PDB file of C-alpha atoms in Angstrom:
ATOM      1  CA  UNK A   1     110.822  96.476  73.628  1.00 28.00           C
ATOM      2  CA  UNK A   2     114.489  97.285  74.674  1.00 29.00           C
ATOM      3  CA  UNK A   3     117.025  95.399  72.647  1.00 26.00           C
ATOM      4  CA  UNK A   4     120.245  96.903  73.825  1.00 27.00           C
ATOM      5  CA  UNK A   5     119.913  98.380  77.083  1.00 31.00           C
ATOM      6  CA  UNK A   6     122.439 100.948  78.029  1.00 31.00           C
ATOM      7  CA  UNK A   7     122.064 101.262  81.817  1.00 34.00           C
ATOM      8  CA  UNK A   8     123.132 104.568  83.410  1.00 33.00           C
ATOM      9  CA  UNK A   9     125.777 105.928  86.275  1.00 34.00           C
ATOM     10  CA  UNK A  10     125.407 108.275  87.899  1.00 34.00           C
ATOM     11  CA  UNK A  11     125.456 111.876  86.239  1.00 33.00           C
ATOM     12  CA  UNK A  12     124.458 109.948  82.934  1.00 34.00           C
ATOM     13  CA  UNK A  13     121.225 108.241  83.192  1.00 36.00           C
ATOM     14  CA  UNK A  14     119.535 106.271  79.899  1.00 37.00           C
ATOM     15  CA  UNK A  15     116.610 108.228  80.088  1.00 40.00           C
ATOM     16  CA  UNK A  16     113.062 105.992  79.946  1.00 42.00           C
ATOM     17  CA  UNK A  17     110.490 108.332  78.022  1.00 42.00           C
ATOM     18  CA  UNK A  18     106.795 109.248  79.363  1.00 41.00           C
ATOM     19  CA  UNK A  19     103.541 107.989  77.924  1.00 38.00           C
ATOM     20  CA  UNK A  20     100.391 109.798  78.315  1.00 36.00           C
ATOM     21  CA  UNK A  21      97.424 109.258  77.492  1.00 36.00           C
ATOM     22  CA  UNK A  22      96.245 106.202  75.368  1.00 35.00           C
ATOM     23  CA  UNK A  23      98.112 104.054  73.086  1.00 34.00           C
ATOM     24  CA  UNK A  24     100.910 102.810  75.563  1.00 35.00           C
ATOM     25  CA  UNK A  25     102.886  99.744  74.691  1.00 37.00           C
ATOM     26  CA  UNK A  26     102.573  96.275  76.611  1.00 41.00           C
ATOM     27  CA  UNK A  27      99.877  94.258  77.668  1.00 42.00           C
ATOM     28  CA  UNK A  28      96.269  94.559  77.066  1.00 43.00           C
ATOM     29  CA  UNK A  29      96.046  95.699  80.772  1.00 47.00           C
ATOM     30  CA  UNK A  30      97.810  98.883  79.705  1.00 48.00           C
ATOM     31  CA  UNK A  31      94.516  99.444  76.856  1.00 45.00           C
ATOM     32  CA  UNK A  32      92.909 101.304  79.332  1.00 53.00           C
ATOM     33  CA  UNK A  33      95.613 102.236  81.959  1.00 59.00           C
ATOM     34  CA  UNK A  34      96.185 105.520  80.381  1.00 56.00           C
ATOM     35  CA  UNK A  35      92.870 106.362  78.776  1.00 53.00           C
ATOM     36  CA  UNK A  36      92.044 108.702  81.753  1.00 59.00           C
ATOM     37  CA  UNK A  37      94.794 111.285  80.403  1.00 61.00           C
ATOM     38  CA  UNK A  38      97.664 110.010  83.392  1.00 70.00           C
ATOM     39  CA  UNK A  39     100.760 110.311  83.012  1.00 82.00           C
ATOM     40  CA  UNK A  40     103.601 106.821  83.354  1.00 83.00           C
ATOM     41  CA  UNK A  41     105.947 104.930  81.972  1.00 82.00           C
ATOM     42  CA  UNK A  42     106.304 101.501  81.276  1.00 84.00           C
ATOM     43  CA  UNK A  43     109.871 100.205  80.519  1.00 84.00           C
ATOM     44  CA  UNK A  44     110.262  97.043  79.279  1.00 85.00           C
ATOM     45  CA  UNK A  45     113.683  94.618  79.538  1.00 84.00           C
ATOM     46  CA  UNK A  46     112.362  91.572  78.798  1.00 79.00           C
ATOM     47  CA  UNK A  47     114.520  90.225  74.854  1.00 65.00           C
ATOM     48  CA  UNK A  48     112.011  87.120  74.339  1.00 57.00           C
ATOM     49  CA  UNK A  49     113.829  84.525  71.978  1.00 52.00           C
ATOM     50  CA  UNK A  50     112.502  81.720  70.544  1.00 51.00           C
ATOM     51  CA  UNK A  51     115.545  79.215  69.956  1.00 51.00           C
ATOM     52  CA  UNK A  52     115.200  75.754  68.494  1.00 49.00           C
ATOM     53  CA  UNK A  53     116.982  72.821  69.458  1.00 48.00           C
ATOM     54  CA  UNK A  54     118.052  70.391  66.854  1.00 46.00           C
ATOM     55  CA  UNK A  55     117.437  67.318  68.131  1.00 45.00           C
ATOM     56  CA  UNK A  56     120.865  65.433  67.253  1.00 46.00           C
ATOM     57  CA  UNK A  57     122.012  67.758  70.383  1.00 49.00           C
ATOM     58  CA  UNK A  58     120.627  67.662  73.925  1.00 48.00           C
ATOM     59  CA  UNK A  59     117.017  67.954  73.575  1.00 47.00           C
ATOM     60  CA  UNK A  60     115.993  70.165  76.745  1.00 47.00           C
ATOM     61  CA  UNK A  61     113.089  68.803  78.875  1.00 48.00           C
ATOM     62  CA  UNK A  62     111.731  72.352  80.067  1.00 48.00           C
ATOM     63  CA  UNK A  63     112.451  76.230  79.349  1.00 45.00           C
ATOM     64  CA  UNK A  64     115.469  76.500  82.259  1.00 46.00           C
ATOM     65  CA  UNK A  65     117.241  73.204  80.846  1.00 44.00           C
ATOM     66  CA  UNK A  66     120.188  74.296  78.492  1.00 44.00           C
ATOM     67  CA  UNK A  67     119.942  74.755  75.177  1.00 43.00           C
ATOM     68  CA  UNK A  68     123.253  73.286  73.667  1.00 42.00           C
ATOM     69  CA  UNK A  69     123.693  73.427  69.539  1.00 40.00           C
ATOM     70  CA  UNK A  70     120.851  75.202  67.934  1.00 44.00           C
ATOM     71  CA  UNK A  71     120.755  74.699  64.458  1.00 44.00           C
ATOM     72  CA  UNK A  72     119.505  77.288  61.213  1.00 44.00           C
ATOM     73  CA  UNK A  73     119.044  75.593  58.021  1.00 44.00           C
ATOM     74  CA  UNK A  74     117.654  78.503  56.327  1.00 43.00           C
ATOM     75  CA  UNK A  75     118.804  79.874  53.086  1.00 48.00           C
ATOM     76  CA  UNK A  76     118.971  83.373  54.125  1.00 48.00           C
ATOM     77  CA  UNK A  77     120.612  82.417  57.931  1.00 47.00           C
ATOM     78  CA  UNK A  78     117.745  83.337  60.028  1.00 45.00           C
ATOM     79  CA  UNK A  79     114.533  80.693  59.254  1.00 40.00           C
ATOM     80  CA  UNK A  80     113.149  78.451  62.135  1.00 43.00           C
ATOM     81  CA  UNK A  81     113.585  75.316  59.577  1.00 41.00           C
ATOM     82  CA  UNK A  82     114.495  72.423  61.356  1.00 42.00           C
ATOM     83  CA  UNK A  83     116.778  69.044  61.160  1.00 45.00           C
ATOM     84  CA  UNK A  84     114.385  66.976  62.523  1.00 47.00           C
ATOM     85  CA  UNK A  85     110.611  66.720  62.838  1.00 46.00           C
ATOM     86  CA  UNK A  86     110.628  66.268  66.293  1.00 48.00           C
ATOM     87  CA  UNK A  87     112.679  69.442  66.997  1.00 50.00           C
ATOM     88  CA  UNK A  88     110.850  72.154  69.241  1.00 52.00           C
ATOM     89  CA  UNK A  89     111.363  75.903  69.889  1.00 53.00           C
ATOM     90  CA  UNK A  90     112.623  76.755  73.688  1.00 52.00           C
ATOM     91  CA  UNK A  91     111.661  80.096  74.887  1.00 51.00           C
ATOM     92  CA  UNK A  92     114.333  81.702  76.239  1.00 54.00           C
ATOM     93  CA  UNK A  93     113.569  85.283  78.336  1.00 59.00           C
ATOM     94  CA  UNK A  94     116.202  87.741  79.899  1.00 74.00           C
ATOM     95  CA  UNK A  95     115.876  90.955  81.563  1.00 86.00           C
ATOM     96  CA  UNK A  96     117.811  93.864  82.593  1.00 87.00           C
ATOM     97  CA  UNK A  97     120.870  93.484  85.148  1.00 89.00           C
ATOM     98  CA  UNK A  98     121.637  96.203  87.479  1.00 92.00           C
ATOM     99  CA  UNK A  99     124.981  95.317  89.745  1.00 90.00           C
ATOM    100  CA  UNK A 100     123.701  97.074  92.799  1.00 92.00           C
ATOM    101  CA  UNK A 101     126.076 100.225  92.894  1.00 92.00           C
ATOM    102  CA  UNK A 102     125.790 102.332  89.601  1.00 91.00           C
ATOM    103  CA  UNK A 103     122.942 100.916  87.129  1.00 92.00           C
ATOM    104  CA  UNK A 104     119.836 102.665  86.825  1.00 92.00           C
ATOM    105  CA  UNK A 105     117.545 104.071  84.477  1.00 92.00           C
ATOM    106  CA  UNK A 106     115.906 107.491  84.808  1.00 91.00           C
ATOM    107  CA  UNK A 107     112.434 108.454  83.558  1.00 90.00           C
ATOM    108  CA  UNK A 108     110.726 111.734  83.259  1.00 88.00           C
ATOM    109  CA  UNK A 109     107.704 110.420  85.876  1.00 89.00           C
ATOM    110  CA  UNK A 110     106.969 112.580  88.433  1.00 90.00           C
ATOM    111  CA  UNK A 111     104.274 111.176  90.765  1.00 90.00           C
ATOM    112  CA  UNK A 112     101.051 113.409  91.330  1.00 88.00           C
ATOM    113  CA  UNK A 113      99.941 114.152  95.245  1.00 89.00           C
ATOM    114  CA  UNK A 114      96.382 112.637  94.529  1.00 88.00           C
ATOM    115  CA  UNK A 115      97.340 109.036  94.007  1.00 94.00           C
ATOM    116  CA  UNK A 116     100.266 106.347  92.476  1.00 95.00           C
ATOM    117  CA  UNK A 117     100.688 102.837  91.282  1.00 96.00           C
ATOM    118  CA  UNK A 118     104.044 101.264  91.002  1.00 96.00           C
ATOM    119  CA  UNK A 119     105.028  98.296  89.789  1.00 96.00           C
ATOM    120  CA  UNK A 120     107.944  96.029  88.636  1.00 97.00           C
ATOM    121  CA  UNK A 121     108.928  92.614  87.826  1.00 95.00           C
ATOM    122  CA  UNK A 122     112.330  91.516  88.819  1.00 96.00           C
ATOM    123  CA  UNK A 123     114.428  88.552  90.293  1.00 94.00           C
ATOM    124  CA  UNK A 124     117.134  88.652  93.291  1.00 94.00           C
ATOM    125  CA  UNK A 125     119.035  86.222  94.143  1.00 90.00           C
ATOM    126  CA  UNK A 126     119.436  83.813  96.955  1.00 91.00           C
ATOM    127  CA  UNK A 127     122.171  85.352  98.742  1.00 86.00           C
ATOM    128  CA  UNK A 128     121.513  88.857  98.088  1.00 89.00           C
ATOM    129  CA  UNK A 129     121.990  91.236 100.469  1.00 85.00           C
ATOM    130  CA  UNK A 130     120.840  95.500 100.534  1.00 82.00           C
ATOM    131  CA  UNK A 131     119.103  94.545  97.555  1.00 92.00           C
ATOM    132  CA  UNK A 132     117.733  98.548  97.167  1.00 94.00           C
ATOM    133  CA  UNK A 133     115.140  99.769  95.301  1.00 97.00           C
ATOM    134  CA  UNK A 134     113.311  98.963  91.741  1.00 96.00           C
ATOM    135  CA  UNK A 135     111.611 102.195  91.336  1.00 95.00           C
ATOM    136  CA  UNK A 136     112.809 104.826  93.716  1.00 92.00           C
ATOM    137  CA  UNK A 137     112.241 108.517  94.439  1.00 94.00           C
ATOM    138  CA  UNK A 138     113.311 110.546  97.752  1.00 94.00           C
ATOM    139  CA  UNK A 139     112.754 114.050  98.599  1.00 92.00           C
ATOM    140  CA  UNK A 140     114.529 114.954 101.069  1.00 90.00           C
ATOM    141  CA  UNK A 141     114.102 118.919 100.454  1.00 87.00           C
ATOM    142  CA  UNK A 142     110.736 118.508 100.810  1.00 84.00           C
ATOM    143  CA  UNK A 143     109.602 116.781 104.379  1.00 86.00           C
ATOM    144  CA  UNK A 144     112.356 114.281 103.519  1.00 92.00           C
ATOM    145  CA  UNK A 145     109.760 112.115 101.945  1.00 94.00           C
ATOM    146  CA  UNK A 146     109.639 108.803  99.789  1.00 95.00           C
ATOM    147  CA  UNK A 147     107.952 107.094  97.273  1.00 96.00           C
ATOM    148  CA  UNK A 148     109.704 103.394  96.883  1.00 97.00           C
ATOM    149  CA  UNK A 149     109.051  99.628  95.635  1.00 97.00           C
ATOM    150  CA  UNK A 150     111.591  97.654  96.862  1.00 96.00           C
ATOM    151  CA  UNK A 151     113.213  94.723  98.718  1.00 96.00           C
ATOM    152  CA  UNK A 152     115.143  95.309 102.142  1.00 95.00           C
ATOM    153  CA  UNK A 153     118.410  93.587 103.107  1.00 93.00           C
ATOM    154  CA  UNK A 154     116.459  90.494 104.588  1.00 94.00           C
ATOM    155  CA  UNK A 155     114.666  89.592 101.333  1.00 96.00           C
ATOM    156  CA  UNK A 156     110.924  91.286 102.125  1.00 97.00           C
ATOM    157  CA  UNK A 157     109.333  93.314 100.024  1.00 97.00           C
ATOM    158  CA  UNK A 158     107.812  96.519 100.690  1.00 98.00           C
ATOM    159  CA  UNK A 159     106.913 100.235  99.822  1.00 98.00           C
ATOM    160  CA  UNK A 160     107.432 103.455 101.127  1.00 97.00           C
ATOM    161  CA  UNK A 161     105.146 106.756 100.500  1.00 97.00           C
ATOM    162  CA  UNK A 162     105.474 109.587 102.490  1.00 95.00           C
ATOM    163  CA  UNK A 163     107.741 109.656 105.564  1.00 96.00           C
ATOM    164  CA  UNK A 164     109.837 107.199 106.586  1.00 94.00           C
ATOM    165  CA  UNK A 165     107.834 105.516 109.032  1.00 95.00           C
ATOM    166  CA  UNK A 166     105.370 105.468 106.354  1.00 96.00           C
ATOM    167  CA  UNK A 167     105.556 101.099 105.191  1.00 97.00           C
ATOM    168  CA  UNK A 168     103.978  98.634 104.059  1.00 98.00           C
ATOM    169  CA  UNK A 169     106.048  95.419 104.772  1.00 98.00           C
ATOM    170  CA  UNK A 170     105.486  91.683 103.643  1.00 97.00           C
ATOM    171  CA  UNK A 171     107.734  89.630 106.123  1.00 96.00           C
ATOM    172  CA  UNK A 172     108.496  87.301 103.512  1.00 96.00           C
ATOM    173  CA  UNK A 173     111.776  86.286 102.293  1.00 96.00           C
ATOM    174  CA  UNK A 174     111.496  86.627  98.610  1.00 96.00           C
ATOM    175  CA  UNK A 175     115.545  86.281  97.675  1.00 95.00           C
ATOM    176  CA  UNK A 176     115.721  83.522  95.266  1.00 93.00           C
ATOM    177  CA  UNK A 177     112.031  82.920  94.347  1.00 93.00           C
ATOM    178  CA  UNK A 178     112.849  83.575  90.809  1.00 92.00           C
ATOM    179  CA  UNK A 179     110.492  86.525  89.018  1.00 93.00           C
ATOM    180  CA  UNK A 180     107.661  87.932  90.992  1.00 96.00           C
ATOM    181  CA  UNK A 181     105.966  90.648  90.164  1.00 96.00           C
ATOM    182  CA  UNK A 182     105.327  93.293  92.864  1.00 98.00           C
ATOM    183  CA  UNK A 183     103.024  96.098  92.534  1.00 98.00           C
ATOM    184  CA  UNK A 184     101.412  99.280  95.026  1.00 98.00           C
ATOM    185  CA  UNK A 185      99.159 101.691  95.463  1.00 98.00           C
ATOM    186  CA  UNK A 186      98.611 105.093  97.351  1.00 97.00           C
ATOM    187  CA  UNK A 187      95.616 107.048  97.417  1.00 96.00           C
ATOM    188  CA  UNK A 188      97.155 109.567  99.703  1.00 94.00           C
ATOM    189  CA  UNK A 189      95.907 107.649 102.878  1.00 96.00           C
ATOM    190  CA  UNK A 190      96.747 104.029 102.744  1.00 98.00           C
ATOM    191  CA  UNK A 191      99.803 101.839 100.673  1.00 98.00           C
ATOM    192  CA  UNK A 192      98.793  98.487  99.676  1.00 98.00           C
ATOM    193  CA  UNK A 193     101.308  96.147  98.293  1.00 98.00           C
ATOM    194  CA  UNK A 194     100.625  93.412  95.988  1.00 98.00           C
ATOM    195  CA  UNK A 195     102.784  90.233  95.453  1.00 98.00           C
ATOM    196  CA  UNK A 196     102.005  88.480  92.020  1.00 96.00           C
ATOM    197  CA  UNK A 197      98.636  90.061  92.124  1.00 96.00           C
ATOM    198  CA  UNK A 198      97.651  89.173  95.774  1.00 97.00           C
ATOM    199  CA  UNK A 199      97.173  91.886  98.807  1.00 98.00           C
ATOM    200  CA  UNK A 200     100.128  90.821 100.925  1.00 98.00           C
ATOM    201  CA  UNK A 201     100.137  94.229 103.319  1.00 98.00           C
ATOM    202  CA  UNK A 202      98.425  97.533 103.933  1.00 98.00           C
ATOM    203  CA  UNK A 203      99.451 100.701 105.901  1.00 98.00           C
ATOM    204  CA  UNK A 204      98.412 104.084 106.694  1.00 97.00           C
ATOM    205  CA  UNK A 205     100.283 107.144 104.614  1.00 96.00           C
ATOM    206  CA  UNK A 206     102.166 109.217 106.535  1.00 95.00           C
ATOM    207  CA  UNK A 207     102.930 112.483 105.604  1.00 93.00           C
ATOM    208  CA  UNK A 208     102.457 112.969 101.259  1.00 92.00           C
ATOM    209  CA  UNK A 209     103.152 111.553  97.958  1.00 93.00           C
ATOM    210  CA  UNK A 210     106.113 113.022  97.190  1.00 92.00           C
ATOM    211  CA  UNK A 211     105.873 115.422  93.777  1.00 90.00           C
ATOM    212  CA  UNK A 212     108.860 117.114  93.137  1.00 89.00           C
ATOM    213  CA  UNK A 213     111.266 114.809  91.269  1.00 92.00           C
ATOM    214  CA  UNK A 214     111.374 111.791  88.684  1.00 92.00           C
ATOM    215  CA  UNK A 215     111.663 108.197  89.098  1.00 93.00           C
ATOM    216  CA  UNK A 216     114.657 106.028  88.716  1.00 94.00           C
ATOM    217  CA  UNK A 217     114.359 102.341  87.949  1.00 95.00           C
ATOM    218  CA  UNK A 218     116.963  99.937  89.541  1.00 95.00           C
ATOM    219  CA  UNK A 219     117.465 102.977  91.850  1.00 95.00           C
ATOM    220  CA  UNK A 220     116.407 105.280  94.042  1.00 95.00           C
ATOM    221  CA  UNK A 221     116.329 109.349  92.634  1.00 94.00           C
ATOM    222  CA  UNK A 222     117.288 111.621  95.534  1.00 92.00           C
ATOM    223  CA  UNK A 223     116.708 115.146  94.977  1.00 86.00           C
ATOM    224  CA  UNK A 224     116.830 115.022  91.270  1.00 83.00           C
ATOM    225  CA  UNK A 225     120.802 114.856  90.955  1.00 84.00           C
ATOM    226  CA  UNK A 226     121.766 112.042  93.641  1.00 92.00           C
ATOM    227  CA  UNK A 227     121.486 108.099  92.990  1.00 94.00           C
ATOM    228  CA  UNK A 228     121.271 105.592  95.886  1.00 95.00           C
ATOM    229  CA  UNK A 229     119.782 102.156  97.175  1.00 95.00           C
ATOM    230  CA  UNK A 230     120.788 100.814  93.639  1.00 95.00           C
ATOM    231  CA  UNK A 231     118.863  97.539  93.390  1.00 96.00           C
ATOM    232  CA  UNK A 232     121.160  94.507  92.854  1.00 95.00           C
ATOM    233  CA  UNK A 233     119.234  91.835  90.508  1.00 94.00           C
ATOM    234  CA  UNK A 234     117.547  91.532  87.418  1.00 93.00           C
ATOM    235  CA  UNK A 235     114.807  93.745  86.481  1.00 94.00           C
ATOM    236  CA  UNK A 236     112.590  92.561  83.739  1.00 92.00           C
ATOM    237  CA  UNK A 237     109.293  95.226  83.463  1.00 92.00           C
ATOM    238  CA  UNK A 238     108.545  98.534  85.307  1.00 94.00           C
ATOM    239  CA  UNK A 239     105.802 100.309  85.027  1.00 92.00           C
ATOM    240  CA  UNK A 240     104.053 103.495  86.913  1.00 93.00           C
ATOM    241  CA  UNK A 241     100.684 106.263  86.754  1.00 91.00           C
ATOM    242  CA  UNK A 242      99.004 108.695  88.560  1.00 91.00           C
ATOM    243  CA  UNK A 243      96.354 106.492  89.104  1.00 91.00           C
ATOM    244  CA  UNK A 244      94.829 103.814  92.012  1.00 94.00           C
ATOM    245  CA  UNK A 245      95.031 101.088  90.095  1.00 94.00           C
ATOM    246  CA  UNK A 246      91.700  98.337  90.886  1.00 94.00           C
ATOM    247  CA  UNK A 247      92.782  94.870  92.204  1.00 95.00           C
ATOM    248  CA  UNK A 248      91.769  93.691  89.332  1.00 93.00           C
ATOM    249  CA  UNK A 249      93.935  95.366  87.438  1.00 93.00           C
ATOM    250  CA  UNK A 250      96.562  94.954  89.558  1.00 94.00           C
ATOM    251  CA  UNK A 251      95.806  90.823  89.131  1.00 94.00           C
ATOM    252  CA  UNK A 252      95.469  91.715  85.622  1.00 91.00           C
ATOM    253  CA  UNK A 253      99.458  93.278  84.909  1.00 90.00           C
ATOM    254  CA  UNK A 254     100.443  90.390  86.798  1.00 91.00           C
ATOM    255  CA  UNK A 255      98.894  87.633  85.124  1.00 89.00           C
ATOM    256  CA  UNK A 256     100.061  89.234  81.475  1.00 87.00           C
ATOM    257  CA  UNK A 257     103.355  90.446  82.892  1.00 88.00           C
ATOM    258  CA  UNK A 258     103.670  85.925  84.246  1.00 85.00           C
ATOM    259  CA  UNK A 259     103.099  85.093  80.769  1.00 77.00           C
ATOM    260  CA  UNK A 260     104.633  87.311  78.764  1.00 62.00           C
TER     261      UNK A 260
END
């Protein structure tokens, strides 16, 4: 869990550290993730709260209504002891902002030629436009090749391995859906994206899986040194392995990463 996030610029990154192996935080999906020896990350944004409304205030009707005067009656300033019986705690989640032009987060990650699951959970909103990428990595001294989750300028998800040309596109306008959580795979010969745990698109690699330099989050790395297609919403989870990750699995991140 992050509880102050300090979001890089360029030329000084907050650098995300590796996990190997087993015992990486986060859902029970993650249990077994690792347990093959792969190397990820997982970065997590998400500051869960659990604030309770006193009820002589506006008692909110559902988690997005606003929470008004919350009231601690506590001897010690920080107990859940309420005014009123009838008072009830409203969960209240953020995640991590990035503005679009110079917040990112760098992590050690380097993906491995033999296969690579990315995913993230994030939110854009309605009128967003280049939205850029949430976990990003281009080589361009090598082939000029790419290994990307993101959202293009009209709202549709998609990811990039290999060259350019190499995509796999769901023609869906996504901008201000709220948090979904988008995840893909690369086996070296086809991408398939995933859109809150469904198969949305498929396409054929072309060219590699890039291996040379680490991933950024909220960003796109470029040759180790060079920061572009900043990704302009809220991030709330990120995660990556050198590892195909099953369908299942894939369902599995996004049910715990929904309900988190």
């Amino acid at each position: 869990m992050v509880e102050l996030i300090c979001l890089g610029v360029p030329g000084s990154p907050f650098v995300v550290p590796a996990l190997s192996g087993g015992g990486a935080p986060g859902p029970a999906a993650l249990a077994t993730t690792f347990l093959g020896g792969q190397t990820g990350f997982y970065e997590d944004l998400a500051q869960g709260a659990s604030l309770f409304q006193d009820t002589a205030a506006i008692t909110p009707s559902g988690v997005g209504d606003p929470i008004g005067r919350a009231n601690d009656y506590g001897p010690g300033g920080n107990n859940a002891t309420q005014a009123s019986g009838s008072a009830r705690p409203v969960r209240v989640a953020t995640a991590g902002s990035f503005n679009g032009s110079s917040h990112f987060l760098l992590t050690p990650f380097v993906p491995d030629i033999s296969g690579i699951t990315m995913m993230a959970r994030f939110s854009v909103d309605a009128g967003s436009s280049n939205i850029g990428d949430a976990i990003g990595m281009h080589d361009t001294d090598n082939a000029s090749v790419y290994c990307i989750l993101s959202v293009d300028a009209s709202g549709q998800p998609r990811c990039i391995v290999g060259l350019s040309n190499s995509i796999a596109l769901y023609a869906s306008d996504i901008r201000g859906a709220g948090f979904v959580n988008l995840a893909a795979t690369c086996d070296g010969s086809t991408i398939r994206l995933y859109l809150d745990g469904t198969e949305v698109a498929t396409a054929a690699t072309v060219g590699v899986i890039p291996v040379f330099y680490p991933f950024a989050v909220g960003a796109r790395n470029r040759i180790g040194s060079i920061f572009t297609s900043f990704f302009d919403g809220e991030i709330e989870k990120a995660a990556a392995v050198n590892r195909v990750l099953t369908p299942t699995e894939i369902s599995d991140f996004s049910d715990n990463w929904s309900a988190a």
